[in-house]
Amino acid sequence: MALDPDVEALSFLLGKWQGEGTGEYPTIQPFAFREELLFECNGKPFLSYSQKTWSLEDDSPMHSETGFLRLAGPAPRRLEIVVAHSTGLVEVSEGILEPGKIELISTNVHGTSTAKTVTAIGRSIIVTGDIFKYRLRMAAGGLPAHHHLSGELQKVESS
Amino acid sequence: MALDPDVEALSFLLGKWQGEGTGEYPTIQPFAFREELLFECNGKPFLSYSQKTWSLEDDSPMHSETGFLRLAGPAPRRLEIVVAHSTGLVEVSEGILEPGKIELISTNVHGTSTAKTVTAIGRSIIVTGDIFKYRLRMAAGGLPAHHHLSGELQKVESS
């Protein structure tokens, strides 16, 4: 299927990625996880995205999130993402796409009544060939932004 | 896999549903679509949800949305959902779950810089056995809430 020209610049993301990551935050014990990312395109001018993580200790499911990415302008290309988190949060983040590199900062993070309070999320992604490295910063529980997650994944299926 | 007791009350949603729906709004021509819903549970205390629609005329993809549902209290049970829309919106909606019936109203709808402005979403769902009927109201483009979507789907796969 031909890609919409508006998502051609995102095509390096397409496919399934698997790897491992680690998490930390001032309020919690450090942790590690197995992770899978899936980026797909149905021909419309956006990508769909899903992320799942599992415990390295007992393979039980941990976090998941799902959403969409779309471009919003010419180079340096503005990128917009919308994400729903299994923890009861939604996130709108915007930023810049450069070849193999994405920087995003949240413009809106909102939770359900029983979700933990997260006020900001920042994402940095670097893709070099089949290797996807990311870092995620988060401001939560009244704290300023801290490093929270990092991971490295390898492309295991092209889309 | 045993369901978490907190999502047992949502188990009537689990599985894949297929059907058709219609849309209308004061600012657009009425339209019709084929629709598929998928509700899954990975054993954690929430359901994951995805929705896709296709044109009845040429089977091309139209809208999609994806997110999570979780319960937040005893009967009458409070339900919380977080949804990312392919149109660049995120939605947090909360409401009440009764047997076979869900009523939700948004507490937060937010879009990316280039998304159309939607300020409120209301969802009514009635499930009778293998039949899933829904209505969705929306306030968009500066208008007050209007009826926007309705659909009827049949369960085609149990989860």
mmCIF file with all atom_site columns, C-alpha atoms in Angstrom, chain B residues 63-136:
data_model
loop_
_atom_site.group_PDB
_atom_site.id
_atom_site.type_symbol
_atom_site.label_atom_id
_atom_site.label_alt_id
_atom_site.label_comp_id
_atom_site.label_asym_id
_atom_site.label_entity_id
_atom_site.label_seq_id
_atom_site.pdbx_PDB_ins_code
_atom_site.Cartn_x
_atom_site.Cartn_y
_atom_site.Cartn_z
_atom_site.occupancy
_atom_site.B_iso_or_equiv
_atom_site.pdbx_formal_charge
_atom_site.auth_seq_id
_atom_site.auth_comp_id
_atom_site.auth_asym_id
_atom_site.auth_atom_id
_atom_site.pdbx_PDB_model_num
ATOM 1  C CA . HIS B 1 63  ? -12.024 7.192   11.900 1.00 0.00 ? 63  HIS B CA 1
ATOM 2  C CA . SER B 1 64  ? -10.105 5.209   14.490 1.00 0.00 ? 64  SER B CA 1
ATOM 3  C CA . GLU B 1 65  ? -9.712  5.563   18.229 1.00 0.00 ? 65  GLU B CA 1
ATOM 4  C CA . THR B 1 66  ? -7.996  3.564   20.931 1.00 0.00 ? 66  THR B CA 1
ATOM 5  C CA . GLY B 1 67  ? -7.686  3.589   24.697 1.00 0.00 ? 67  GLY B CA 1
ATOM 6  C CA . PHE B 1 68  ? -8.483  1.967   28.024 1.00 0.00 ? 68  PHE B CA 1
ATOM 7  C CA . LEU B 1 69  ? -11.471 1.468   30.376 1.00 0.00 ? 69  LEU B CA 1
ATOM 8  C CA . ARG B 1 70  ? -11.328 0.926   34.112 1.00 0.00 ? 70  ARG B CA 1
ATOM 9  C CA . LEU B 1 71  ? -13.699 0.853   37.045 1.00 0.00 ? 71  LEU B CA 1
ATOM 10 C CA . ALA B 1 72  ? -13.261 3.345   39.848 1.00 0.00 ? 72  ALA B CA 1
ATOM 11 C CA . GLY B 1 73  ? -15.719 2.364   42.555 1.00 0.00 ? 73  GLY B CA 1
ATOM 12 C CA . PRO B 1 74  ? -18.475 0.101   43.820 1.00 0.00 ? 74  PRO B CA 1
ATOM 13 C CA . ALA B 1 75  ? -22.006 -0.210  42.427 1.00 0.00 ? 75  ALA B CA 1
ATOM 14 C CA . PRO B 1 76  ? -23.441 1.838   40.879 1.00 0.00 ? 76  PRO B CA 1
ATOM 15 C CA . ARG B 1 77  ? -19.991 1.448   39.448 1.00 0.00 ? 77  ARG B CA 1
ATOM 16 C CA . ARG B 1 78  ? -18.052 4.462   38.273 1.00 0.00 ? 78  ARG B CA 1
ATOM 17 C CA . LEU B 1 79  ? -16.344 3.906   34.938 1.00 0.00 ? 79  LEU B CA 1
ATOM 18 C CA . GLU B 1 80  ? -13.390 5.878   33.578 1.00 0.00 ? 80  GLU B CA 1
ATOM 19 C CA . ILE B 1 81  ? -12.119 5.809   30.000 1.00 0.00 ? 81  ILE B CA 1
ATOM 20 C CA . VAL B 1 82  ? -9.140  7.402   28.274 1.00 0.00 ? 82  VAL B CA 1
ATOM 21 C CA . VAL B 1 83  ? -9.177  7.573   24.481 1.00 0.00 ? 83  VAL B CA 1
ATOM 22 C CA . ALA B 1 84  ? -6.839  8.829   21.745 1.00 0.00 ? 84  ALA B CA 1
ATOM 23 C CA . HIS B 1 85  ? -8.576  9.713   18.452 1.00 0.00 ? 85  HIS B CA 1
ATOM 24 C CA . SER B 1 86  ? -6.950  9.524   15.000 1.00 0.00 ? 86  SER B CA 1
ATOM 25 C CA . THR B 1 87  ? -8.200  13.077  14.450 1.00 0.00 ? 87  THR B CA 1
ATOM 26 C CA . GLY B 1 88  ? -5.636  14.403  16.951 1.00 0.00 ? 88  GLY B CA 1
ATOM 27 C CA . LEU B 1 89  ? -7.832  14.461  20.037 1.00 0.00 ? 89  LEU B CA 1
ATOM 28 C CA . VAL B 1 90  ? -7.580  12.911  23.477 1.00 0.00 ? 90  VAL B CA 1
ATOM 29 C CA . GLU B 1 91  ? -10.612 12.298  25.671 1.00 0.00 ? 91  GLU B CA 1
ATOM 30 C CA . VAL B 1 92  ? -11.083 11.507  29.365 1.00 0.00 ? 92  VAL B CA 1
ATOM 31 C CA . SER B 1 93  ? -14.674 10.483  30.075 1.00 0.00 ? 93  SER B CA 1
ATOM 32 C CA . GLU B 1 94  ? -16.291 9.275   33.276 1.00 0.00 ? 94  GLU B CA 1
ATOM 33 C CA . GLY B 1 95  ? -19.673 7.877   34.157 1.00 0.00 ? 95  GLY B CA 1
ATOM 34 C CA . ILE B 1 96  ? -21.699 4.955   35.352 1.00 0.00 ? 96  ILE B CA 1
ATOM 35 C CA . LEU B 1 97  ? -21.728 1.261   34.512 1.00 0.00 ? 97  LEU B CA 1
ATOM 36 C CA . GLU B 1 98  ? -24.950 -0.670  35.061 1.00 0.00 ? 98  GLU B CA 1
ATOM 37 C CA . PRO B 1 99  ? -25.519 -4.214  33.808 1.00 0.00 ? 99  PRO B CA 1
ATOM 38 C CA . GLY B 1 100 ? -25.320 -3.932  30.011 1.00 0.00 ? 100 GLY B CA 1
ATOM 39 C CA . LYS B 1 101 ? -25.451 -0.138  30.096 1.00 0.00 ? 101 LYS B CA 1
ATOM 40 C CA . ILE B 1 102 ? -22.791 2.584   30.111 1.00 0.00 ? 102 ILE B CA 1
ATOM 41 C CA . GLU B 1 103 ? -23.230 6.365   30.276 1.00 0.00 ? 103 GLU B CA 1
ATOM 42 C CA . LEU B 1 104 ? -20.118 8.549   29.967 1.00 0.00 ? 104 LEU B CA 1
ATOM 43 C CA . ILE B 1 105 ? -19.483 12.282  29.730 1.00 0.00 ? 105 ILE B CA 1
ATOM 44 C CA . SER B 1 106 ? -16.119 13.854  29.018 1.00 0.00 ? 106 SER B CA 1
ATOM 45 C CA . THR B 1 107 ? -14.187 15.568  31.785 1.00 0.00 ? 107 THR B CA 1
ATOM 46 C CA . ASN B 1 108 ? -11.386 16.596  29.401 1.00 0.00 ? 108 ASN B CA 1
ATOM 47 C CA . VAL B 1 109 ? -11.150 16.786  25.613 1.00 0.00 ? 109 VAL B CA 1
ATOM 48 C CA . HIS B 1 110 ? -7.986  18.291  24.203 1.00 0.00 ? 110 HIS B CA 1
ATOM 49 C CA . GLY B 1 111 ? -6.493  18.418  20.721 1.00 0.00 ? 111 GLY B CA 1
ATOM 50 C CA . THR B 1 112 ? -3.201  18.972  18.979 1.00 0.00 ? 112 THR B CA 1
ATOM 51 C CA . SER B 1 113 ? -2.517  22.405  17.442 1.00 0.00 ? 113 SER B CA 1
ATOM 52 C CA . THR B 1 114 ? -3.944  21.340  14.078 1.00 0.00 ? 114 THR B CA 1
ATOM 53 C CA . ALA B 1 115 ? -6.933  19.296  15.326 1.00 0.00 ? 115 ALA B CA 1
ATOM 54 C CA . LYS B 1 116 ? -10.507 20.489  15.015 1.00 0.00 ? 116 LYS B CA 1
ATOM 55 C CA . THR B 1 117 ? -11.844 21.965  18.250 1.00 0.00 ? 117 THR B CA 1
ATOM 56 C CA . VAL B 1 118 ? -13.997 19.502  20.208 1.00 0.00 ? 118 VAL B CA 1
ATOM 57 C CA . THR B 1 119 ? -15.016 20.582  23.700 1.00 0.00 ? 119 THR B CA 1
ATOM 58 C CA . ALA B 1 120 ? -17.237 17.715  24.942 1.00 0.00 ? 120 ALA B CA 1
ATOM 59 C CA . ILE B 1 121 ? -18.139 14.113  24.127 1.00 0.00 ? 121 ILE B CA 1
ATOM 60 C CA . GLY B 1 122 ? -20.977 12.050  25.614 1.00 0.00 ? 122 GLY B CA 1
ATOM 61 C CA . ARG B 1 123 ? -21.350 8.307   25.082 1.00 0.00 ? 123 ARG B CA 1
ATOM 62 C CA . SER B 1 124 ? -24.353 6.044   25.715 1.00 0.00 ? 124 SER B CA 1
ATOM 63 C CA . ILE B 1 125 ? -23.921 2.287   25.246 1.00 0.00 ? 125 ILE B CA 1
ATOM 64 C CA . ILE B 1 126 ? -26.472 -0.491  25.638 1.00 0.00 ? 126 ILE B CA 1
ATOM 65 C CA . VAL B 1 127 ? -25.412 -4.117  25.274 1.00 0.00 ? 127 VAL B CA 1
ATOM 66 C CA . THR B 1 128 ? -28.099 -6.792  25.091 1.00 0.00 ? 128 THR B CA 1
ATOM 67 C CA . GLY B 1 129 ? -26.511 -10.204 24.680 1.00 0.00 ? 129 GLY B CA 1
ATOM 68 C CA . ASP B 1 130 ? -24.494 -10.077 21.462 1.00 0.00 ? 130 ASP B CA 1
ATOM 69 C CA . ILE B 1 131 ? -25.872 -6.708  20.311 1.00 0.00 ? 131 ILE B CA 1
ATOM 70 C CA . PHE B 1 132 ? -23.952 -3.481  21.072 1.00 0.00 ? 132 PHE B CA 1
ATOM 71 C CA . LYS B 1 133 ? -25.820 -0.212  20.418 1.00 0.00 ? 133 LYS B CA 1
ATOM 72 C CA . TYR B 1 134 ? -24.301 3.194   21.023 1.00 0.00 ? 134 TYR B CA 1
ATOM 73 C CA . ARG B 1 135 ? -24.951 6.899   20.602 1.00 0.00 ? 135 ARG B CA 1
ATOM 74 C CA . LEU B 1 136 ? -22.296 9.626   20.766 1.00 0.00 ? 136 LEU B CA 1
#
